[in-house]
Short mmCIF file of C-alpha atoms in Angstrom, two decimals:
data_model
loop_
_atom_site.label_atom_id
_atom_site.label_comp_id
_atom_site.label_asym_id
_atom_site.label_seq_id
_atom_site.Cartn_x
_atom_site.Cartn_y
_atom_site.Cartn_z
CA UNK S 2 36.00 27.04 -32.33
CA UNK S 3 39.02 26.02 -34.15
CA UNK S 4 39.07 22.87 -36.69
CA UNK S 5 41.14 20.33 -37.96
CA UNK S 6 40.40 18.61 -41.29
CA UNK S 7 41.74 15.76 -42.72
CA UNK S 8 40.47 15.61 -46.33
CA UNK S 9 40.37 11.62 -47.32
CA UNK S 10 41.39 11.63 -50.54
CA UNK S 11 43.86 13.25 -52.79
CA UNK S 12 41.36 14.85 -54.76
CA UNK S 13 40.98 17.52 -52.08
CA UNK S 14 43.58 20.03 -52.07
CA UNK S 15 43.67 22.35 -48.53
CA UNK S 16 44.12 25.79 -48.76
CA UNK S 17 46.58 27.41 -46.61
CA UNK S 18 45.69 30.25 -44.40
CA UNK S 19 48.49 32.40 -45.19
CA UNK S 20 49.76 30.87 -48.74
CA UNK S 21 53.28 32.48 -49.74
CA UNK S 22 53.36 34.95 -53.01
CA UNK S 23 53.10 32.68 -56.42
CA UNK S 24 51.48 29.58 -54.32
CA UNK S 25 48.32 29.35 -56.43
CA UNK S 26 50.50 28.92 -60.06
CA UNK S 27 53.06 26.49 -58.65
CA UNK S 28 50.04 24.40 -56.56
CA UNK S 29 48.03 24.57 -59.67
CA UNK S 30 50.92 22.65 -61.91
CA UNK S 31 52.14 20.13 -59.47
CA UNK S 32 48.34 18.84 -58.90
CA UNK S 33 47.60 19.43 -62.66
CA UNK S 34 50.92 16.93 -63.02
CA UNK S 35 49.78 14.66 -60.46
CA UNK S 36 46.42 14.00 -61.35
CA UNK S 37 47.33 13.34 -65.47
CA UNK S 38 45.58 16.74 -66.43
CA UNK S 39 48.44 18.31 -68.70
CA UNK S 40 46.32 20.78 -70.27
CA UNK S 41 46.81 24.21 -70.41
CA UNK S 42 43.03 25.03 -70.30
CA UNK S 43 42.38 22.78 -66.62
CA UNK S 44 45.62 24.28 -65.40
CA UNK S 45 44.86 27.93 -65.64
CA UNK S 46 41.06 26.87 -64.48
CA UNK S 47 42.65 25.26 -61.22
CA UNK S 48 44.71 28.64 -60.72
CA UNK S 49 42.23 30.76 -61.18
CA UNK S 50 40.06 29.22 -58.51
CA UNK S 51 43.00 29.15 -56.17
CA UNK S 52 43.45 32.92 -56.51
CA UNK S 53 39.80 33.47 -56.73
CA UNK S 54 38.95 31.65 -53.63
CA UNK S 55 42.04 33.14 -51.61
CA UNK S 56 39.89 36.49 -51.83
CA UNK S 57 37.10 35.24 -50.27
CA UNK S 58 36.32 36.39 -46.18
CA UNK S 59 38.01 33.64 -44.44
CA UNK S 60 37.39 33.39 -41.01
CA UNK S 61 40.13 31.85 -38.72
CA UNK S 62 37.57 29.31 -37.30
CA UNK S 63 37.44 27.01 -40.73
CA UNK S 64 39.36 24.69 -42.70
CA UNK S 65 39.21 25.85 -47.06
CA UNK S 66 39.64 23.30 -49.53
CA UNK S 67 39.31 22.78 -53.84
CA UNK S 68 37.80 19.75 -54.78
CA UNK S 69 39.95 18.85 -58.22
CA UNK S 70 37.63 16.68 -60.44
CA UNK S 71 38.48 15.16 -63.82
CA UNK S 72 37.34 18.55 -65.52
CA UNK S 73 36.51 22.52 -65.47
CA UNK S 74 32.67 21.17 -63.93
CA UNK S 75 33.98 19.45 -61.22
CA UNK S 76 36.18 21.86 -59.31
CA UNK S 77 34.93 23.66 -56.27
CA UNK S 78 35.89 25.41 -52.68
CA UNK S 79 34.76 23.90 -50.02
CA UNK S 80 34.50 25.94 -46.30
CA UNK S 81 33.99 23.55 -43.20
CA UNK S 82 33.46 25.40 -39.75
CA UNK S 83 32.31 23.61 -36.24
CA UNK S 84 29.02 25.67 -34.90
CA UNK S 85 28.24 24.56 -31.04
CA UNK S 86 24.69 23.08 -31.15
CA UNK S 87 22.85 24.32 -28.43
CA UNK S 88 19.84 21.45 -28.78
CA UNK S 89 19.00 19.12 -26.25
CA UNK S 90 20.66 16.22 -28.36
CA UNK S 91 17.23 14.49 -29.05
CA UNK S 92 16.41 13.39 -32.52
CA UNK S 93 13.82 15.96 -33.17
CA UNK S 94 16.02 18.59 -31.48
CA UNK S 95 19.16 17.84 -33.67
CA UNK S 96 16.83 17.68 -36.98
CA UNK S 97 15.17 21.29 -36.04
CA UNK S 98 18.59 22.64 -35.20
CA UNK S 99 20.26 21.76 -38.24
CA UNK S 100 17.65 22.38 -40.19
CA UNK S 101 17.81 26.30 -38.74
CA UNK S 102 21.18 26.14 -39.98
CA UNK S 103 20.89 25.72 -43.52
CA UNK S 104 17.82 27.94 -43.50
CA UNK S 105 20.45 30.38 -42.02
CA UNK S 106 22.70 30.30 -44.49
CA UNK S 107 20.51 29.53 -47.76
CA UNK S 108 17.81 31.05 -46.94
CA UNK S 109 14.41 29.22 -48.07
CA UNK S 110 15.42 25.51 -48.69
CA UNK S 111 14.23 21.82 -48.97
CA UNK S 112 16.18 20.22 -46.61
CA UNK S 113 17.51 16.40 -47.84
CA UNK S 114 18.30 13.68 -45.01
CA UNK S 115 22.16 12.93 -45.30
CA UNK S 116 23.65 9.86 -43.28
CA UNK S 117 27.24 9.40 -44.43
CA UNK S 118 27.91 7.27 -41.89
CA UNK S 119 26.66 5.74 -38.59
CA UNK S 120 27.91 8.04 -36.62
CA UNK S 121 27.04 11.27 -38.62
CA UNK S 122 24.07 12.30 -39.12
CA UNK S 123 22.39 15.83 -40.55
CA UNK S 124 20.88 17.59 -43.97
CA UNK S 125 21.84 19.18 -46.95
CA UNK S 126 20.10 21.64 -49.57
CA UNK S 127 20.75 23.66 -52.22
CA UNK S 128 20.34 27.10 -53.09
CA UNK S 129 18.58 29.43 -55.66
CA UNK S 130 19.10 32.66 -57.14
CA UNK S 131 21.81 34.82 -59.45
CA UNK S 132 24.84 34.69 -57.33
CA UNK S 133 24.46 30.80 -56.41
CA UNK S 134 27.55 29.08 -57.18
CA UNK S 135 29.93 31.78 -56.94
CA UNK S 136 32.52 32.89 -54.27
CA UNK S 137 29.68 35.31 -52.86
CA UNK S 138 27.16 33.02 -51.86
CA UNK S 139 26.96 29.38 -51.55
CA UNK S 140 25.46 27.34 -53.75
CA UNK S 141 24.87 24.03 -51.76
CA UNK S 142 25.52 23.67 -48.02
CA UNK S 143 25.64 20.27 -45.71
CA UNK S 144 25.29 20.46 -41.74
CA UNK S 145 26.04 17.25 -40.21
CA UNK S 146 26.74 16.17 -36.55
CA UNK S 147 29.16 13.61 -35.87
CA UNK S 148 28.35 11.80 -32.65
CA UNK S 149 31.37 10.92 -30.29
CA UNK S 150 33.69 14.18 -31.16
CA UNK S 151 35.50 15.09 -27.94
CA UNK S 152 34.26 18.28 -26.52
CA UNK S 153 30.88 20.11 -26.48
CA UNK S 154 28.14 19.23 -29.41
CA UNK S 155 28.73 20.79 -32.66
CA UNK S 156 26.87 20.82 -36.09
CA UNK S 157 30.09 20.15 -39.14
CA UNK S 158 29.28 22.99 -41.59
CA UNK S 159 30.32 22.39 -44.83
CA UNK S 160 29.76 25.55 -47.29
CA UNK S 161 30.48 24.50 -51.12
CA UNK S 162 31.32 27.43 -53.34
CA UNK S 163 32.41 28.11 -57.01
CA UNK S 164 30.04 26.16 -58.88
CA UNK S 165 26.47 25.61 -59.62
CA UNK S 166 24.56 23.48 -57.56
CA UNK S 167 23.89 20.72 -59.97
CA UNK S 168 27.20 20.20 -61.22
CA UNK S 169 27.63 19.83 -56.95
CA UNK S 170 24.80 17.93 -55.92
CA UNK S 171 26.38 14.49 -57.92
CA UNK S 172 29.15 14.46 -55.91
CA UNK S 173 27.35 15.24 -52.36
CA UNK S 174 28.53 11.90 -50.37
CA UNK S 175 32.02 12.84 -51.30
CA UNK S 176 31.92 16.53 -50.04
CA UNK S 177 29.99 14.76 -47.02
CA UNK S 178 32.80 12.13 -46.45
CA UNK S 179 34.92 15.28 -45.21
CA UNK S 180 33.35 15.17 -41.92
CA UNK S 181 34.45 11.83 -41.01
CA UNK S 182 38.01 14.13 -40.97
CA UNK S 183 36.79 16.70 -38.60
CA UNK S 184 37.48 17.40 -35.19
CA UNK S 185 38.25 20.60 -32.96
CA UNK S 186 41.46 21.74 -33.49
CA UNK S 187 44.88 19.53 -31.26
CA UNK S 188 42.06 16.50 -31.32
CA UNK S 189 42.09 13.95 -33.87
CA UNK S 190 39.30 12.86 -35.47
CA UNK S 191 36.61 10.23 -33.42
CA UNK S 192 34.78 6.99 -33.96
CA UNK S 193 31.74 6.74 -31.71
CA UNK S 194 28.73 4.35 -31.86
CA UNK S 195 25.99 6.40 -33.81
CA UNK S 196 22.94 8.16 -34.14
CA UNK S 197 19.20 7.32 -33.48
#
């Protein structure tokens, strides 16, 4: 299923598909200007990642984005993808479901209730081991589902790579504030009434 993402602040920067030759150096100056980060140390950091996470598998079916922080800590990639829940839409349906997911994809985790809003709803968790935090394995992961959004039921998968889950994990309600800017792809996004 195609997405559309609408990151809500300007300290997301989306990730073209198909970025033309030189992008990630003249991306990585302009924000570097924009957000008062002159240094030659956080610039080369910010185009690093850019190239870095341009290599990565990218499905057509997601949106990519760099969170830019104030420093070298707080910059990640971000992947968000809509999966089609195929639960019942209970409350203990939607937990288990979700709850699959991030097993799925992290393997053995704790999952953490996440409620960013009224109308979403989901988990998050973190995961272990020696390639955690890189661009070949996730190291946190958030599956929400956003009630109201215009087609069939999906689960909002948001895969955070390039850095270590606890320099992540403080900044968790912003990288689950990016689902409030989520919707299937020619829809923009809904407002609905909530979740049990």
């Amino acid at each position: 299923m195609q997405i559309a993402a609408y990151p809500p602040s300007e300290r997301w920067l989306t990730i073209p598909e198909f970025p033309p030759p030189g992008w990630e150096r003249e991306r990585a100056r302009r924000q570097s200007l924009r957000l008062g980060l002159h240094t030659p140390d956080r610039r080369a950091e910010l185009e690093r990642l850019l190239r870095e996470v341009q290599r990565m598998d990218r499905p057509t079916a997601l949106a990519r984005m760099l969170y830019l922080g104030d420093d070298a800590q707080s910059l990640f990639a971000v992947d968000i993808g809509l999966v089609i829940a195929h639960d019942d839409g209970t409350k203990a349906a939607r937990h288990w479901a979700q709850q699959q997911l991030l097993k799925g994809i992290l393997g053995p985790v704790q999952p953490v209730r996440l409620r960013p809003s009224p109308d979403i709803a989901g988990f998050w968790g973190r995961a272990d081991g020696e390639a955690v935090g890189t661009i070949s394995h996730p190291g946190v992961v958030v599956v929400l589902r956003k009630a109201g959004l215009p087609t069939v039921a999906v689960d909002i998968v948001i895969k955070v790579w390039a850095a270590r889950p606890a320099e992540v994990v403080p900044r968790i309600d912003e990288i689950a504030s990016l689902a409030r800017g989520v919707a299937p792809a020619g829809r923009a996004p809904a407002s609905s009434h909530g979740f049990s």
